[in-house]
Amino acid sequence: AQSVSQHNHHVILSEAASLELGCNYSYGGTVNLFWYVQYPGQHLQLLLKYFSGDPLVKGIKGFEAEFIKSKFSFNLRKPSVQWSDTAEYFCAVNMKGNTPLVFGKGTRLSVIA
Amino acid sequence: ETGVTQTPRHLVMGMTNKKSLKCEQHLGHNAMYWYKQSAKKPLELMFVYSLEERVENNSVPSRFSPECPNSSHLFLHLHTLQPEDSALYLCASSQVGALAEAFFGQGTRLTVV
């Protein structure tokens, strides 16, 4: 069965620090990869996605993620975080063919001034 | 507003009650999902309906009963729940066959007392 691992449960950063959140998945086939964000009290919303092509994907709000097939990884990055990036971040995977998304446990990011 | 609306937003119910959660999507999608979000656990897929037929049921207890009367509406009927069923229940929709992500509602916060 597919699984998604997010290495950090809670990350605390100061404003302007750089961010990298890890995500690894266990599936040998062709996959679609997603990062979702959930701001406090709000719904899950898509941050970025990878289906094919350039493994470096750029999303909203200055986020990007890099798909490294050999490492089964899809890490999320942002060069300089802001207080408003405080949220929970979820990595998700599905197989080609629009199977349901499988999510990681999430990483809570707290950005302090 | 995501195009996926869930009601009620909050629900408190006793263990002997029967209640239903409702989800409606206005995106023209043909697949709908119920996920359960508990503290410190991954988002758990409960049910999938694709083209109004149930295609996946991840061994969810029978006290949860889904219903999908048409492609725009999804219900989760609840009866004789346990306190450990307290969680955020999320509905999502997507378009089968397209390279599309899932769109989520804001969830129903369920507390079983």
Coordinates of C-alpha atoms in Angstrom, one line a residue:
Chain A
A1 CA 0.0 0.0 0.0
Q2 CA 1.1 3.5 -0.6
S3 CA 2.3 5.6 2.3
V4 CA 3.6 9.1 2.7
S5 CA 6.1 10.1 5.4
Q6 CA 6.6 13.6 6.6
H7 CA 9.6 13.8 8.7
N8 CA 8.9 16.7 10.9
H9 CA 5.8 17.0 13.1
H10 CA 6.4 20.6 14.2
V11 CA 8.8 23.1 12.8
I12 CA 9.4 26.5 14.4
L13 CA 11.2 29.2 12.4
S14 CA 11.9 32.9 12.7
E15 CA 10.6 35.2 10.0
A16 CA 12.9 35.4 7.0
A17 CA 14.4 31.9 7.7
S18 CA 14.5 29.4 5.0
L19 CA 12.1 26.4 5.0
E20 CA 12.4 22.9 3.9
L21 CA 9.8 20.3 4.8
G22 CA 10.5 16.7 3.9
C23 CA 8.2 14.3 2.2
N24 CA 8.9 10.7 1.1
Y25 CA 6.4 8.3 -0.4
S26 CA 6.5 4.5 -0.9
Y27 CA 5.2 3.6 -4.3
G28 CA 7.2 2.4 -7.3
G29 CA 4.9 3.4 -10.0
T30 CA 4.1 6.7 -11.6
V31 CA 2.6 9.1 -9.2
N32 CA 1.1 12.6 -8.9
L33 CA 2.4 14.6 -6.0
F34 CA 0.8 17.4 -4.1
W35 CA 1.4 19.8 -1.2
Y36 CA -1.7 21.1 0.6
V37 CA -1.8 23.8 3.3
Q38 CA -4.3 24.3 6.0
Y39 CA -4.3 27.7 7.7
P40 CA -5.8 27.9 11.2
G41 CA -9.5 27.5 10.9
Q42 CA -9.5 27.2 7.2
H43 CA -10.0 24.4 4.6
L44 CA -7.2 22.5 3.0
Q45 CA -6.0 24.2 -0.1
L46 CA -3.6 23.3 -2.8
L47 CA -0.1 24.8 -2.6
L48 CA 1.4 23.1 -5.6
K49 CA 1.4 19.9 -7.6
Y50 CA 3.6 17.8 -9.8
F51 CA 2.3 15.6 -12.6
S52 CA 5.1 15.4 -15.1
G53 CA 7.9 17.5 -16.8
D54 CA 10.2 19.8 -14.9
P55 CA 10.7 18.2 -11.4
L56 CA 11.0 21.7 -9.8
V57 CA 7.5 22.9 -9.3
K58 CA 6.6 26.5 -8.3
G59 CA 3.4 27.1 -6.3
I60 CA 1.6 30.0 -4.7
K61 CA 3.1 32.3 -2.1
G62 CA 6.7 31.7 -3.1
F63 CA 6.7 28.0 -2.3
E64 CA 8.4 25.4 -4.5
A65 CA 9.0 21.7 -4.4
E66 CA 11.4 19.4 -6.1
F67 CA 10.5 15.9 -7.2
I68 CA 13.5 13.5 -6.9
K69 CA 12.4 10.2 -8.3
S70 CA 15.5 8.3 -7.2
K71 CA 14.8 9.3 -3.6
F72 CA 11.0 9.0 -3.7
S73 CA 10.9 12.5 -2.3
F74 CA 9.0 15.7 -2.9
N75 CA 10.3 18.3 -0.4
L76 CA 8.7 21.6 0.0
R77 CA 10.8 24.8 0.2
K78 CA 10.6 28.5 0.7
P79 CA 13.6 30.8 0.8
S80 CA 12.2 33.2 3.3
V81 CA 9.1 32.5 5.5
Q82 CA 6.6 35.0 6.8
W83 CA 4.5 35.0 9.9
S84 CA 1.5 34.4 7.6
D85 CA 3.0 31.0 6.6
T86 CA 2.0 29.6 10.0
A87 CA -0.1 26.6 9.1
E88 CA -0.2 22.9 8.7
Y89 CA 1.4 21.4 5.6
F90 CA 0.3 18.1 4.1
C91 CA 2.1 16.1 1.4
A92 CA -0.1 13.8 -0.7
V93 CA 0.3 11.3 -3.4
N94 CA -1.9 9.4 -5.8
M95 CA -1.2 7.1 -8.6
K96 CA -1.8 8.1 -12.2
G97 CA -5.4 7.5 -13.1
N98 CA -6.9 9.7 -10.4
T99 CA -6.9 7.3 -7.5
P100 CA -7.7 8.9 -4.1
L101 CA -5.1 11.0 -2.5
V102 CA -3.0 9.4 0.3
F103 CA -1.8 12.0 2.8
G104 CA 1.1 12.3 5.2
K105 CA 0.6 13.1 8.9
G106 CA 1.2 16.8 8.3
T107 CA 3.9 19.2 9.5
R108 CA 2.9 22.1 11.7
L109 CA 4.9 25.2 10.9
S110 CA 5.0 28.1 13.4
V111 CA 6.7 31.3 12.3
I112 CA 7.7 33.7 15.0
A113 CA 8.6 37.3 14.7
Chain B
E1 CA -15.0 29.4 -0.8
T2 CA -13.7 26.3 -2.4
G3 CA -16.8 25.1 -4.3
V4 CA -17.3 22.3 -1.7
T5 CA -19.7 23.1 1.1
Q6 CA -20.1 21.0 4.2
T7 CA -22.9 21.3 6.8
P8 CA -23.0 21.5 9.7
R9 CA -19.6 23.1 10.6
H10 CA -19.8 21.8 14.2
L11 CA -21.8 18.9 15.6
V12 CA -22.0 17.5 19.1
M13 CA -23.8 14.2 19.5
G14 CA -24.4 11.6 22.1
M15 CA -23.4 8.0 21.5
T16 CA -27.0 6.9 21.0
N17 CA -27.9 9.7 18.5
K18 CA -28.3 9.4 14.7
K19 CA -27.1 12.4 12.7
S20 CA -26.0 13.0 9.1
L21 CA -23.2 15.1 7.6
K22 CA -23.8 16.8 4.3
C23 CA -21.5 17.8 1.5
E24 CA -22.3 19.6 -1.7
Q25 CA -19.9 20.4 -4.6
H26 CA -20.5 23.1 -7.2
L27 CA -17.6 22.3 -9.4
G28 CA -19.1 19.8 -11.8
H29 CA -16.8 17.0 -10.5
N30 CA -17.7 13.4 -10.7
A31 CA -15.9 11.9 -7.7
M32 CA -16.4 12.7 -4.0
Y33 CA -14.6 11.6 -0.9
W34 CA -14.9 11.5 2.9
Y35 CA -11.7 11.9 4.9
K36 CA -11.3 11.8 8.7
Q37 CA -8.8 14.1 10.3
S38 CA -7.7 13.3 13.8
A39 CA -5.1 14.9 15.9
K40 CA -1.6 13.6 15.2
K41 CA -2.7 11.1 12.6
P42 CA -2.7 11.2 8.8
L43 CA -5.8 12.2 6.9
E44 CA -7.7 8.9 6.6
L45 CA -9.7 8.1 3.5
M46 CA -13.0 6.7 4.5
F47 CA -15.1 6.4 1.4
V48 CA -14.8 7.2 -2.3
Y49 CA -17.7 7.6 -4.8
S50 CA -16.8 7.8 -8.5
L51 CA -19.6 8.4 -10.9
E52 CA -22.0 8.0 -8.0
E53 CA -20.8 4.4 -7.3
R54 CA -18.9 3.5 -4.2
V55 CA -15.4 2.3 -5.3
E56 CA -13.5 2.2 -2.1
N57 CA -14.3 1.5 1.6
N58 CA -11.3 1.4 3.8
S59 CA -12.7 -0.9 6.4
V60 CA -14.6 1.8 8.1
P61 CA -16.9 0.7 10.9
S62 CA -20.5 0.2 9.9
R63 CA -21.6 3.0 12.3
F64 CA -20.5 5.2 9.4
S65 CA -22.8 4.9 6.4
P66 CA -22.2 7.0 3.2
E67 CA -24.8 8.0 0.6
C68 CA -24.3 9.6 -2.7
P69 CA -27.6 10.4 -4.4
N70 CA -26.1 12.3 -7.3
S71 CA -22.7 13.6 -8.4
S72 CA -23.1 16.9 -6.5
H73 CA -24.2 15.6 -3.0
L74 CA -22.6 13.3 -0.5
F75 CA -23.8 12.3 2.9
L76 CA -22.3 10.6 5.9
H77 CA -24.9 9.0 8.2
L78 CA -23.7 8.5 11.8
H79 CA -25.2 6.2 14.4
T80 CA -24.1 4.8 17.8
L81 CA -20.7 6.5 17.5
Q82 CA -17.9 6.3 20.0
P83 CA -15.9 9.1 21.7
E84 CA -12.9 8.1 19.6
D85 CA -14.9 9.0 16.5
S86 CA -14.6 12.7 17.5
A87 CA -12.6 14.3 14.7
L88 CA -12.8 16.7 11.7
Y89 CA -14.6 15.1 8.8
L90 CA -13.6 16.4 5.4
C91 CA -15.4 16.1 2.1
A92 CA -13.5 16.5 -1.1
S93 CA -14.3 16.3 -4.8
S94 CA -12.3 15.8 -8.0
Q95 CA -12.7 15.1 -11.7
V96 CA -12.1 11.5 -12.6
G97 CA -9.7 11.1 -15.6
A98 CA -8.3 14.6 -15.4
L99 CA -5.0 15.7 -14.0
A100 CA -6.8 17.5 -11.3
E101 CA -6.3 17.8 -7.6
A102 CA -9.0 17.3 -5.0
F103 CA -10.9 20.3 -3.6
F104 CA -11.8 20.2 0.0
G105 CA -14.6 21.6 2.1
Q106 CA -14.1 23.3 5.4
G107 CA -15.0 20.2 7.3
T108 CA -17.5 19.2 10.1
R109 CA -16.0 19.2 13.6
L110 CA -17.7 16.3 15.3
T111 CA -17.6 15.7 19.0
V112 CA -19.1 12.5 20.4
V113 CA -20.0 12.7 24.1

